[in-house]
Coordinates of C-alpha atoms in Angstrom, one line a residue:
Chain A
M130 CA -48.0 61.1 -65.1
P131 CA -44.5 60.4 -66.5
L132 CA -42.5 57.9 -64.4
Q133 CA -39.8 60.5 -63.5
T134 CA -42.5 62.8 -62.0
R135 CA -44.0 59.9 -60.0
I136 CA -40.6 58.9 -58.7
E137 CA -39.5 62.4 -57.7
A138 CA -42.8 63.1 -56.0
A139 CA -42.7 59.9 -54.0
I140 CA -39.1 60.5 -52.9
S141 CA -39.9 64.1 -51.9
S142 CA -42.9 63.0 -49.9
A143 CA -40.9 60.3 -48.1
I144 CA -38.1 62.7 -47.2
R145 CA -40.6 65.4 -46.0
G146 CA -42.0 62.8 -43.6
A147 CA -38.6 62.5 -42.0
Q148 CA -38.1 66.2 -41.6
T149 CA -41.2 67.3 -39.6
A150 CA -40.2 69.7 -36.8
P151 CA -38.6 69.5 -34.3
A152 CA -35.8 67.6 -36.1
P153 CA -32.1 68.2 -36.0
G154 CA -31.6 70.6 -38.9
R155 CA -28.3 69.5 -40.3
L156 CA -29.2 65.8 -40.4
A157 CA -32.5 66.7 -42.0
A158 CA -30.6 68.8 -44.6
A159 CA -28.2 65.9 -45.2
L160 CA -31.0 63.5 -45.9
N161 CA -32.3 65.8 -48.6
Y162 CA -28.8 66.4 -50.0
A163 CA -28.2 62.7 -50.3
V164 CA -31.3 61.9 -52.4
T165 CA -31.5 65.1 -54.6
P166 CA -30.8 65.8 -57.3
G167 CA -30.8 62.1 -58.2
G168 CA -29.0 60.2 -60.8
A169 CA -30.9 58.4 -63.6
R170 CA -33.2 56.8 -61.0
I171 CA -32.7 53.6 -62.9
R172 CA -33.9 51.2 -60.2
P173 CA -37.2 52.9 -59.4
T174 CA -37.8 53.3 -63.1
I175 CA -37.4 49.6 -63.6
L176 CA -39.6 49.0 -60.6
L177 CA -42.5 51.1 -61.9
S178 CA -42.1 49.7 -65.4
V179 CA -42.5 46.2 -64.0
A180 CA -45.5 47.3 -61.9
M181 CA -47.1 48.8 -64.9
A182 CA -46.5 45.7 -67.0
C183 CA -48.2 43.7 -64.3
G184 CA -51.2 46.0 -64.4
D185 CA -50.2 48.6 -61.8
R186 CA -53.1 47.6 -59.6
D187 CA -51.9 49.8 -56.7
P188 CA -50.1 52.8 -58.1
L189 CA -49.6 54.5 -54.8
M190 CA -48.0 51.4 -53.3
A191 CA -45.8 51.1 -56.4
D192 CA -44.7 54.7 -56.0
R193 CA -43.8 54.1 -52.3
A194 CA -41.9 51.0 -53.2
A195 CA -40.0 52.9 -55.9
A196 CA -39.1 55.7 -53.5
A197 CA -38.1 53.2 -50.9
L198 CA -35.8 51.4 -53.3
E199 CA -34.1 54.6 -54.5
I200 CA -33.7 55.8 -50.9
M201 CA -32.0 52.6 -50.0
H202 CA -29.7 53.0 -53.0
C203 CA -28.8 56.5 -51.9
A204 CA -28.1 55.2 -48.4
S205 CA -25.7 52.7 -49.9
L206 CA -23.9 55.5 -51.8
V207 CA -23.5 57.6 -48.7
H208 CA -21.9 54.8 -46.8
D209 CA -19.8 53.5 -49.7
D210 CA -18.3 57.0 -50.0
L211 CA -17.2 57.1 -46.3
P212 CA -13.4 57.2 -45.6
A213 CA -13.5 53.6 -44.4
F214 CA -14.6 52.5 -47.9
D215 CA -14.1 54.5 -51.1
D216 CA -13.1 57.8 -49.3
A217 CA -14.8 59.6 -52.2
D218 CA -14.8 63.4 -52.2
M219 CA -17.4 63.8 -54.9
R220 CA -20.7 62.1 -55.8
R221 CA -23.0 63.1 -58.7
G222 CA -21.0 66.2 -59.3
K223 CA -21.1 67.6 -55.8
P224 CA -19.2 66.9 -52.5
S225 CA -20.0 63.6 -50.9
V226 CA -22.2 63.8 -47.8
H227 CA -19.3 63.3 -45.3
R228 CA -17.4 66.1 -47.1
A229 CA -20.3 68.5 -47.3
F230 CA -21.5 67.8 -43.7
S231 CA -19.3 65.5 -41.5
E232 CA -18.4 61.9 -41.1
P233 CA -20.8 61.4 -38.1
L234 CA -23.6 63.0 -40.1
A235 CA -22.8 60.8 -43.1
V236 CA -23.1 57.6 -41.0
L237 CA -26.3 58.9 -39.5
T238 CA -27.7 59.9 -42.9
G239 CA -27.1 56.4 -44.3
D240 CA -28.7 54.8 -41.2
S241 CA -31.7 57.2 -41.3
L242 CA -32.2 56.5 -45.0
I243 CA -32.2 52.7 -44.5
V244 CA -34.8 53.1 -41.8
L245 CA -36.8 55.6 -44.0
A246 CA -36.8 53.1 -46.9
F247 CA -38.7 50.6 -44.8
E248 CA -40.9 53.2 -43.2
T249 CA -41.8 54.5 -46.7
I250 CA -43.2 51.2 -47.7
A251 CA -45.1 50.7 -44.4
R252 CA -46.6 54.2 -44.2
G253 CA -49.5 55.6 -46.2
P254 CA -53.2 55.4 -46.4
G255 CA -54.9 52.4 -48.1
T256 CA -51.9 50.2 -47.8
D257 CA -52.6 46.5 -48.3
P258 CA -50.7 45.1 -45.3
A259 CA -49.8 41.7 -46.8
R260 CA -48.4 43.3 -50.0
A261 CA -46.5 46.0 -48.0
L262 CA -45.0 43.3 -45.7
E263 CA -43.8 41.3 -48.7
L264 CA -42.2 44.5 -50.1
V265 CA -40.4 45.0 -46.7
L266 CA -39.2 41.4 -46.9
T267 CA -38.0 41.7 -50.5
L268 CA -36.2 45.0 -49.9
A269 CA -34.6 43.5 -46.7
K270 CA -33.4 40.4 -48.5
R271 CA -31.8 42.4 -51.3
T272 CA -30.2 44.8 -48.9
G273 CA -28.9 42.9 -46.0
M274 CA -27.2 39.6 -45.3
P275 CA -26.5 37.1 -46.8
L276 CA -27.9 38.1 -50.3
G277 CA -28.0 41.9 -50.3
I278 CA -25.7 44.8 -51.1
C279 CA -24.4 44.7 -47.5
A280 CA -23.2 41.1 -48.2
G281 CA -21.8 42.2 -51.5
Q282 CA -19.7 44.9 -49.8
G283 CA -18.8 42.3 -47.1
W284 CA -17.3 40.0 -49.6
E285 CA -14.6 42.6 -50.2
S286 CA -13.3 41.9 -46.6
E287 CA -12.8 38.2 -47.3
S288 CA -9.5 36.6 -48.4
S289 CA -11.4 33.9 -50.3
V290 CA -14.4 35.1 -52.4
D291 CA -17.4 33.3 -53.8
L292 CA -17.4 35.2 -57.0
S293 CA -20.9 34.5 -58.2
A294 CA -22.4 35.3 -54.8
Y295 CA -20.3 38.4 -54.7
H296 CA -21.4 39.7 -58.1
L297 CA -25.0 38.9 -57.6
A298 CA -25.1 40.7 -54.2
K299 CA -22.9 43.6 -55.1
T300 CA -24.3 44.6 -58.5
G301 CA -27.4 42.5 -59.0
A302 CA -29.2 42.8 -55.7
L303 CA -30.9 46.1 -56.0
F304 CA -31.9 45.4 -59.7
M305 CA -33.5 42.1 -58.5
A306 CA -35.2 44.2 -55.8
A307 CA -36.5 46.5 -58.6
T308 CA -38.1 43.7 -60.6
E309 CA -39.4 41.7 -57.6
M310 CA -40.8 44.7 -55.8
G311 CA -42.4 46.0 -59.0
A312 CA -44.1 42.6 -59.5
V313 CA -45.3 42.6 -55.9
A314 CA -46.6 46.1 -56.0
G315 CA -48.3 45.2 -59.3
G316 CA -50.1 42.3 -57.7
Q317 CA -47.9 39.4 -58.9
D318 CA -45.5 36.9 -57.3
A319 CA -41.9 38.2 -56.9
E320 CA -40.0 35.0 -57.7
P321 CA -40.5 34.7 -61.5
W322 CA -39.2 38.3 -61.8
A323 CA -35.8 37.7 -60.1
E324 CA -34.1 36.6 -63.3
L325 CA -35.0 39.8 -65.2
G326 CA -33.4 41.9 -62.4
A327 CA -30.3 39.7 -62.2
R328 CA -29.8 40.0 -66.0
I329 CA -30.3 43.8 -66.0
G330 CA -27.8 44.0 -63.2
E331 CA -25.3 41.9 -65.2
A332 CA -25.8 44.1 -68.2
F333 CA -25.0 47.2 -66.2
Q334 CA -21.8 45.6 -65.0
V335 CA -20.6 44.8 -68.5
A336 CA -21.7 48.3 -69.6
D337 CA -19.5 49.7 -66.8
D338 CA -16.6 47.7 -68.0
L339 CA -17.1 48.9 -71.6
R340 CA -17.4 52.5 -70.5
D341 CA -14.2 52.2 -68.4
A342 CA -12.3 50.7 -71.3
L343 CA -13.5 53.2 -73.9
M344 CA -12.8 56.1 -71.7
D345 CA -9.3 54.7 -71.0
E346 CA -8.7 54.6 -74.7
A347 CA -9.9 58.2 -75.0
S348 CA -8.0 59.6 -72.1
L349 CA -4.8 57.6 -72.8
G350 CA -2.3 56.3 -70.3
K351 CA -4.6 55.2 -67.5
P352 CA -3.5 51.7 -66.5
A353 CA -5.8 49.0 -68.0
G354 CA -7.5 46.5 -65.7
Q355 CA -7.4 48.7 -62.6
D356 CA -11.0 47.8 -61.9
D357 CA -9.9 44.2 -61.7
L358 CA -9.6 44.3 -57.9
H359 CA -11.0 41.6 -55.7
G360 CA -10.7 39.2 -58.5
R361 CA -13.5 40.9 -60.4
P362 CA -13.5 39.5 -63.9
N363 CA -13.7 42.4 -66.4
A364 CA -15.7 41.7 -69.6
V365 CA -13.5 43.9 -71.8
T366 CA -10.3 42.3 -70.5
Q367 CA -11.7 38.9 -71.1
L368 CA -13.6 39.5 -74.4
G369 CA -12.3 42.7 -75.9
V370 CA -14.5 45.7 -76.6
E371 CA -16.4 44.0 -79.5
G372 CA -16.8 40.7 -77.6
A373 CA -18.1 42.5 -74.5
T374 CA -20.6 44.5 -76.5
A375 CA -21.8 41.3 -78.1
R376 CA -22.1 39.8 -74.6
L377 CA -24.0 42.9 -73.4
R378 CA -26.5 42.4 -76.2
D379 CA -26.8 38.7 -75.4
I380 CA -27.6 39.5 -71.8
L381 CA -30.2 42.0 -72.7
A382 CA -31.8 39.6 -75.2
G383 CA -31.9 37.0 -72.3
A384 CA -33.4 39.6 -70.1
I385 CA -36.2 40.2 -72.5
A386 CA -36.7 36.5 -73.0
S387 CA -37.0 36.1 -69.2
I388 CA -39.9 38.5 -68.8
P389 CA -42.8 36.5 -67.4
S390 CA -46.1 36.5 -69.2
C391 CA -48.0 39.7 -68.1
P392 CA -50.4 42.3 -69.6
G393 CA -47.6 44.7 -70.5
E394 CA -45.0 42.3 -71.7
A395 CA -44.4 44.1 -75.0
A396 CA -44.0 47.5 -73.5
L397 CA -41.6 46.2 -70.9
A398 CA -39.5 44.5 -73.5
Q399 CA -39.4 47.9 -75.2
M400 CA -38.2 49.6 -72.0
V401 CA -35.4 47.0 -71.7
R402 CA -34.3 47.7 -75.3
K403 CA -34.3 51.5 -74.6
T404 CA -32.2 50.8 -71.5
A405 CA -29.8 48.9 -73.7
D406 CA -29.5 51.9 -76.1
R407 CA -28.8 54.1 -73.1
I408 CA -26.2 52.0 -71.4
I409 CA -24.1 50.8 -74.4
P410 CA -21.4 53.5 -74.8
E411 CA -21.8 55.4 -78.1
A412 CA -18.4 54.2 -79.4
A413 CA -19.7 50.6 -79.2
Q414 CA -23.2 51.2 -80.5
H415 CA -22.3 49.8 -83.9
L416 CA -20.6 46.7 -82.5
G417 CA -21.6 43.4 -81.2
H418 CA -24.7 42.7 -83.3
R419 CA -24.9 39.0 -83.9
S420 CA -25.8 39.5 -87.5
S421 CA -22.9 41.9 -88.3
V422 CA -19.6 40.8 -89.6
P423 CA -16.8 41.5 -87.1
G424 CA -15.1 44.7 -88.1
E425 CA -11.6 45.9 -87.8
Chain B
M162 CA -40.4 29.6 -20.8
P163 CA -38.5 32.4 -19.0
L164 CA -38.3 35.7 -20.8
Q165 CA -34.5 35.6 -21.1
T166 CA -34.7 32.2 -22.9
R167 CA -37.4 33.4 -25.3
I168 CA -35.3 36.5 -26.1
E169 CA -32.0 34.7 -26.6
A170 CA -33.7 32.0 -28.8
A171 CA -35.4 34.7 -30.9
I172 CA -32.2 36.7 -31.4
S173 CA -30.2 33.5 -32.3
S174 CA -32.9 32.5 -34.8
A175 CA -32.8 35.9 -36.5
I176 CA -29.0 36.0 -36.7
R177 CA -28.9 32.4 -38.1
G178 CA -31.2 33.6 -40.9
A179 CA -28.7 36.2 -41.9
Q180 CA -25.8 33.7 -42.0
T181 CA -27.0 31.0 -44.5
A182 CA -24.3 30.0 -46.9
P183 CA -22.9 31.4 -49.1
A184 CA -22.3 34.5 -46.9
P185 CA -19.1 36.5 -46.4
G186 CA -17.7 34.8 -43.3
R187 CA -16.2 37.8 -41.5
L188 CA -19.4 39.9 -41.8
A189 CA -21.5 37.0 -40.6
A190 CA -19.2 36.5 -37.6
A191 CA -19.3 40.2 -36.8
L192 CA -23.1 40.1 -36.8
N193 CA -23.0 37.4 -34.2
Y194 CA -20.3 39.1 -32.2
A195 CA -22.3 42.3 -32.1
V196 CA -25.4 40.7 -30.5
T197 CA -23.8 38.1 -28.2
P198 CA -23.3 37.8 -25.3
G199 CA -25.9 40.5 -24.7
G200 CA -26.2 43.0 -21.9
A201 CA -29.3 42.9 -19.7
R202 CA -31.6 42.8 -22.7
I203 CA -33.7 45.4 -20.9
R204 CA -35.6 46.7 -24.0
P205 CA -36.8 43.2 -25.2
T206 CA -37.6 42.3 -21.6
I207 CA -39.9 45.3 -21.3
L208 CA -41.4 44.5 -24.7
L209 CA -42.3 41.0 -23.7
S210 CA -43.5 42.0 -20.3
V211 CA -45.9 44.5 -21.9
A212 CA -47.0 41.9 -24.5
M213 CA -47.8 39.5 -21.7
A214 CA -49.6 42.1 -19.7
C215 CA -51.8 42.7 -22.8
G216 CA -52.6 39.0 -23.0
D217 CA -49.6 37.8 -25.2
R218 CA -52.1 36.9 -28.0
D219 CA -49.3 36.1 -30.5
P220 CA -46.2 35.0 -28.6
L221 CA -44.2 34.2 -31.7
M222 CA -44.8 37.7 -33.1
A223 CA -43.8 39.2 -29.7
D224 CA -40.6 37.1 -29.7
R225 CA -39.7 38.4 -33.2
A226 CA -40.5 42.0 -32.2
A227 CA -38.3 41.6 -29.1
A228 CA -35.4 40.2 -31.1
A229 CA -35.9 43.0 -33.7
L230 CA -35.7 45.7 -31.0
E231 CA -32.6 44.3 -29.4
I232 CA -30.9 43.8 -32.8
M233 CA -31.6 47.5 -33.6
H234 CA -30.2 48.5 -30.2
C235 CA -27.1 46.5 -30.9
A236 CA -26.8 48.1 -34.3
S237 CA -26.9 51.5 -32.7
L238 CA -24.1 50.5 -30.2
V239 CA -21.8 49.3 -33.1
H240 CA -22.2 52.6 -35.0
D241 CA -22.0 54.7 -31.8
D242 CA -18.6 53.1 -31.0
L243 CA -17.2 54.0 -34.4
P244 CA -14.2 56.4 -34.5
A245 CA -16.4 59.1 -36.0
F246 CA -18.5 59.0 -32.8
D247 CA -17.3 57.7 -29.4
D248 CA -14.2 55.9 -30.8
A249 CA -14.7 53.3 -28.1
D250 CA -12.2 50.4 -27.9
M251 CA -14.4 48.2 -25.6
R252 CA -18.0 47.3 -25.4
R253 CA -19.6 44.9 -22.9
G254 CA -16.1 43.8 -21.7
K255 CA -14.7 42.9 -25.1
P256 CA -13.2 44.9 -28.1
S257 CA -15.8 46.9 -30.0
V258 CA -16.7 45.6 -33.5
H259 CA -14.5 48.0 -35.4
R260 CA -11.5 47.0 -33.1
A261 CA -12.2 43.3 -33.3
F262 CA -12.9 43.3 -37.1
S263 CA -12.4 46.5 -39.0
E264 CA -14.1 49.9 -39.5
P265 CA -15.6 48.9 -42.8
L266 CA -17.0 45.7 -41.3
A267 CA -18.4 47.7 -38.3
V268 CA -20.3 50.1 -40.7
L269 CA -21.6 47.1 -42.6
T270 CA -22.5 45.2 -39.4
G271 CA -24.6 48.1 -38.2
D272 CA -26.2 48.5 -41.6
S273 CA -26.9 44.7 -41.8
L274 CA -28.4 44.7 -38.3
I275 CA -30.7 47.6 -39.0
V276 CA -32.0 45.7 -42.1
L277 CA -32.2 42.4 -40.1
A278 CA -34.3 44.1 -37.5
F279 CA -37.1 44.9 -40.0
E280 CA -36.7 41.6 -41.7
T281 CA -37.1 39.7 -38.4
I282 CA -40.5 41.3 -37.8
A283 CA -41.7 40.6 -41.4
R284 CA -40.4 37.1 -41.6
G285 CA -41.9 34.0 -40.1
P286 CA -44.9 31.7 -40.4
G287 CA -48.3 32.7 -39.3
T288 CA -47.6 36.4 -39.3
D289 CA -50.6 38.7 -39.0
P290 CA -49.5 41.2 -41.8
A291 CA -51.3 44.2 -40.4
R292 CA -49.8 43.7 -36.9
A293 CA -46.3 43.1 -38.4
L294 CA -46.6 46.2 -40.5
E295 CA -47.5 48.3 -37.5
L296 CA -44.4 46.9 -35.7
V297 CA -42.3 47.9 -38.7
L298 CA -43.7 51.4 -38.6
T299 CA -43.3 51.7 -34.8
L300 CA -39.7 50.5 -34.9
A301 CA -38.9 52.8 -37.8
K302 CA -40.4 55.8 -36.1
R303 CA -38.4 55.2 -32.9
T304 CA -35.2 54.6 -34.8
G305 CA -35.0 57.1 -37.7
M306 CA -35.8 60.7 -38.3
P307 CA -37.2 62.9 -36.8
L308 CA -38.1 61.1 -33.5
G309 CA -35.8 58.1 -33.3
I310 CA -32.3 57.4 -32.0
C311 CA -30.8 58.6 -35.3
A312 CA -32.4 62.0 -34.6
G313 CA -31.1 61.8 -31.0
Q314 CA -27.6 61.4 -32.2
G315 CA -28.1 64.0 -34.9
W316 CA -29.0 66.6 -32.3
E317 CA -25.4 66.3 -31.2
S318 CA -24.3 67.9 -34.5
E319 CA -26.4 71.0 -33.9
S320 CA -25.3 74.3 -32.4
S321 CA -28.7 74.9 -31.0
V322 CA -30.5 72.0 -29.4
D323 CA -34.1 71.3 -28.7
L324 CA -33.4 69.6 -25.3
S325 CA -36.6 67.9 -24.8
A326 CA -36.7 66.5 -28.4
Y327 CA -33.0 65.5 -27.9
H328 CA -33.6 63.6 -24.7
L329 CA -36.7 61.9 -25.8
A330 CA -35.0 60.7 -29.0
K331 CA -31.6 59.9 -27.6
T332 CA -32.6 58.0 -24.4
G333 CA -36.4 57.5 -24.6
A334 CA -37.0 56.3 -28.2
L335 CA -36.1 52.6 -27.9
F336 CA -37.9 52.3 -24.5
M337 CA -41.0 53.8 -26.2
A338 CA -40.5 51.3 -29.0
A339 CA -40.4 48.6 -26.3
T340 CA -43.7 49.4 -24.7
E341 CA -45.4 50.3 -28.0
M342 CA -44.3 47.2 -29.8
G343 CA -45.1 45.1 -26.8
A344 CA -48.7 46.4 -26.9
V345 CA -49.0 45.9 -30.7
A346 CA -47.6 42.4 -30.5
G347 CA -50.1 41.7 -27.6
G348 CA -53.0 42.9 -29.7
Q349 CA -53.5 46.5 -28.3
D350 CA -53.0 50.0 -29.6
A351 CA -49.5 51.4 -29.4
E352 CA -50.4 55.0 -28.5
P353 CA -51.5 54.6 -24.8
W354 CA -48.3 52.8 -24.0
A355 CA -45.9 55.5 -25.2
E356 CA -45.8 57.3 -21.9
L357 CA -44.7 54.2 -19.9
G358 CA -41.8 53.8 -22.3
A359 CA -40.9 57.5 -22.1
R360 CA -40.9 57.4 -18.3
I361 CA -38.8 54.2 -18.1
G362 CA -36.3 55.9 -20.5
E363 CA -36.2 58.9 -18.2
A364 CA -35.7 56.8 -15.2
F365 CA -32.7 55.0 -16.8
Q366 CA -31.2 58.4 -17.6
V367 CA -31.4 59.6 -14.0
A368 CA -30.1 56.2 -12.8
D369 CA -27.1 56.7 -15.2
D370 CA -26.5 60.1 -13.7
L371 CA -26.6 58.6 -10.2
R372 CA -24.2 55.8 -11.1
D373 CA -21.8 58.2 -12.6
A374 CA -21.9 60.4 -9.5
L375 CA -21.6 57.6 -7.0
M376 CA -18.8 55.9 -8.9
D377 CA -17.0 59.2 -9.1
E378 CA -17.2 59.5 -5.3
A379 CA -15.8 56.0 -5.0
S380 CA -13.0 56.3 -7.5
L381 CA -12.1 59.8 -6.4
G382 CA -10.7 62.7 -8.4
K383 CA -12.6 62.2 -11.6
P384 CA -14.0 65.6 -12.6
A385 CA -17.6 66.0 -11.8
G386 CA -20.1 66.9 -14.4
Q387 CA -18.1 65.5 -17.3
D388 CA -21.2 63.9 -18.8
D389 CA -22.7 67.4 -19.0
L390 CA -21.7 67.8 -22.7
H391 CA -24.1 69.1 -25.3
G392 CA -26.0 70.9 -22.6
R393 CA -27.4 67.7 -21.1
P394 CA -28.8 68.5 -17.7
N395 CA -27.5 66.1 -15.1
A396 CA -30.0 65.1 -12.4
V397 CA -27.3 64.8 -9.7
T398 CA -25.7 68.1 -10.5
Q399 CA -29.1 69.7 -10.4
L400 CA -30.7 67.9 -7.4
G401 CA -27.9 66.2 -5.5
V402 CA -27.7 62.4 -4.9
E403 CA -30.7 62.3 -2.6
G404 CA -32.8 64.6 -4.7
A405 CA -32.0 62.6 -7.9
T406 CA -32.9 59.4 -6.1
A407 CA -36.2 60.9 -5.0
R408 CA -36.7 62.0 -8.6
L409 CA -36.0 58.5 -9.9
R410 CA -38.6 57.1 -7.5
D411 CA -41.1 59.7 -8.6
I412 CA -40.6 58.9 -12.3
L413 CA -41.0 55.2 -11.6
A414 CA -44.2 55.8 -9.6
G415 CA -45.4 57.9 -12.6
A416 CA -44.5 55.1 -14.9
I417 CA -46.6 52.6 -12.9
A418 CA -49.5 55.1 -12.8
S419 CA -49.3 55.4 -16.6
I420 CA -49.8 51.7 -17.3
P421 CA -53.0 51.4 -19.3
S422 CA -55.7 49.1 -18.1
C423 CA -54.9 45.6 -19.2
P424 CA -55.2 42.0 -18.0
G425 CA -51.7 41.8 -16.5
E426 CA -51.6 45.3 -15.1
A427 CA -50.5 44.2 -11.6
A428 CA -47.7 41.9 -12.8
L429 CA -46.4 44.7 -15.1
A430 CA -46.3 47.2 -12.2
Q431 CA -44.3 44.6 -10.3
M432 CA -41.9 44.3 -13.2
V433 CA -41.3 48.1 -13.2
R434 CA -40.7 48.0 -9.4
K435 CA -38.2 45.3 -9.9
T436 CA -36.5 47.3 -12.6
A437 CA -36.3 50.2 -10.1
D438 CA -34.5 48.0 -7.6
R439 CA -32.1 46.9 -10.2
I440 CA -31.2 50.4 -11.7
I441 CA -31.0 52.4 -8.4
P442 CA -27.3 52.1 -7.4
E443 CA -26.9 50.2 -4.1
A444 CA -25.4 53.3 -2.4
A445 CA -28.6 55.2 -3.0
Q446 CA -31.1 52.4 -2.3
H447 CA -32.0 53.8 1.2
L448 CA -32.4 57.3 -0.1
G449 CA -35.2 59.3 -1.8
H450 CA -38.2 57.6 -0.2
R451 CA -40.9 60.3 0.1
S452 CA -41.8 59.1 3.5
S453 CA -38.2 59.0 4.9
V454 CA -36.6 61.8 6.8
P455 CA -33.6 63.1 4.8
G456 CA -30.5 61.6 6.4
E457 CA -27.0 63.0 6.8

């Protein structure tokens, strides 16, 4: 079964479990609205890829872990969009949850999805309790305080910021959860897989900087460096487009080098390479190869 | 060790775990602010009382479960106080979290506490994974959708309300979690203990109605029945003060009768009786005994 099919089926199954009657209908609808249609489902795809590289010893557990991780990611998007944070009207091409439903329902949707993420790991027949418990712990660590995405968001309320802790928590945490949970679901230790997740997270951050910069160039007149809030260093501001692209390729090479020895090592490296092709903006695809002579 | 000491120590230990450096300081402070000083710690007290009645086979696990339940309760109070819900300025005699810190930090505090509740169950040496996983599932069921406190709050956004589902989720769910999790931590099945929790929750609801009514009488001129929003039936409006007090005593007698057979059955019944003395307002203490002749 293709990964995307496994992921969507696992998410649907988890959401259905939260909607058995009698349930308040609008909140039930909001849960569904918040998780479908999804974005690229990058985190669960990485999780399943790692689980498969480790031997995919317990595919049902891996599917539940993947659904749990994506559900947690969706919860964070719903709360990030709230008026108290980004006050975003749109998300994935449709109105944000608080716009489509209401602010109380958006708070409750996020809360319910956080709970559902843990429930999804713990529920299900044939669960190995020790492995499921480690998945619960790993997801909690990468979501809460002091190392998870809640901490990452929390740093933005500080006057003095520990930048490396901030970046790791804000953009790295759920990618680290992806590789660690994939390893655990696949029957391996989590710890050796943390670096791969951290590097993929870093790569996505540089790719975002590149996309912002290249789109600014295209759409003209948008003030440069506007993402540079909260002291966030921007790879393009620091290194230029070509330098940032080279940096992105370096990070991904490091990611591939960090893959622990496992049965599906080669296929996993291939997946990371494919991810690179997908996240490097088209306008920068020809740039940043170490072997190439700097152009222009 | 007295129950209160066990509970406070377990909560402190859980919160300390979320505050290891480097952590964003204001969010770390807000977590602590939200859980201390506590209220009566009623839910964890019930949980530990049930665990002890069941034999308290794993006291450390019971302590962690008690802390997790109280942390989840505190999370719900922080989010309930938000401007989008009750917009409460004060909680337990001090400014609510969003007033003392900020609205973004209050959202994050609730989110972090929800995560911490599950992490607290899963973390710790000597954990029996199967038992811990069942505690995770039970807490999730009584917190999320469709049966937990999130669902209870969600019913308030519906135009047509399933009243019995609403009450059970809104006021009963965390009391059911208390008895069920106490049983699991004590080495028993959860299911036979659900009724005790539901009845205690119902008793607290009637006691609240009584307190509201008697305080209205004392403070004069406050409109009666103002809690009767969302179609919530009020025991005092329906039965009068004496009738509601009699109903409360009946519910507690039913609660005691529902206690499953266990080593500490008698002590647990005593605990429920003590709870009754504490929650029945003083002005109604002499009322509602089945054997008494109605006064006045």
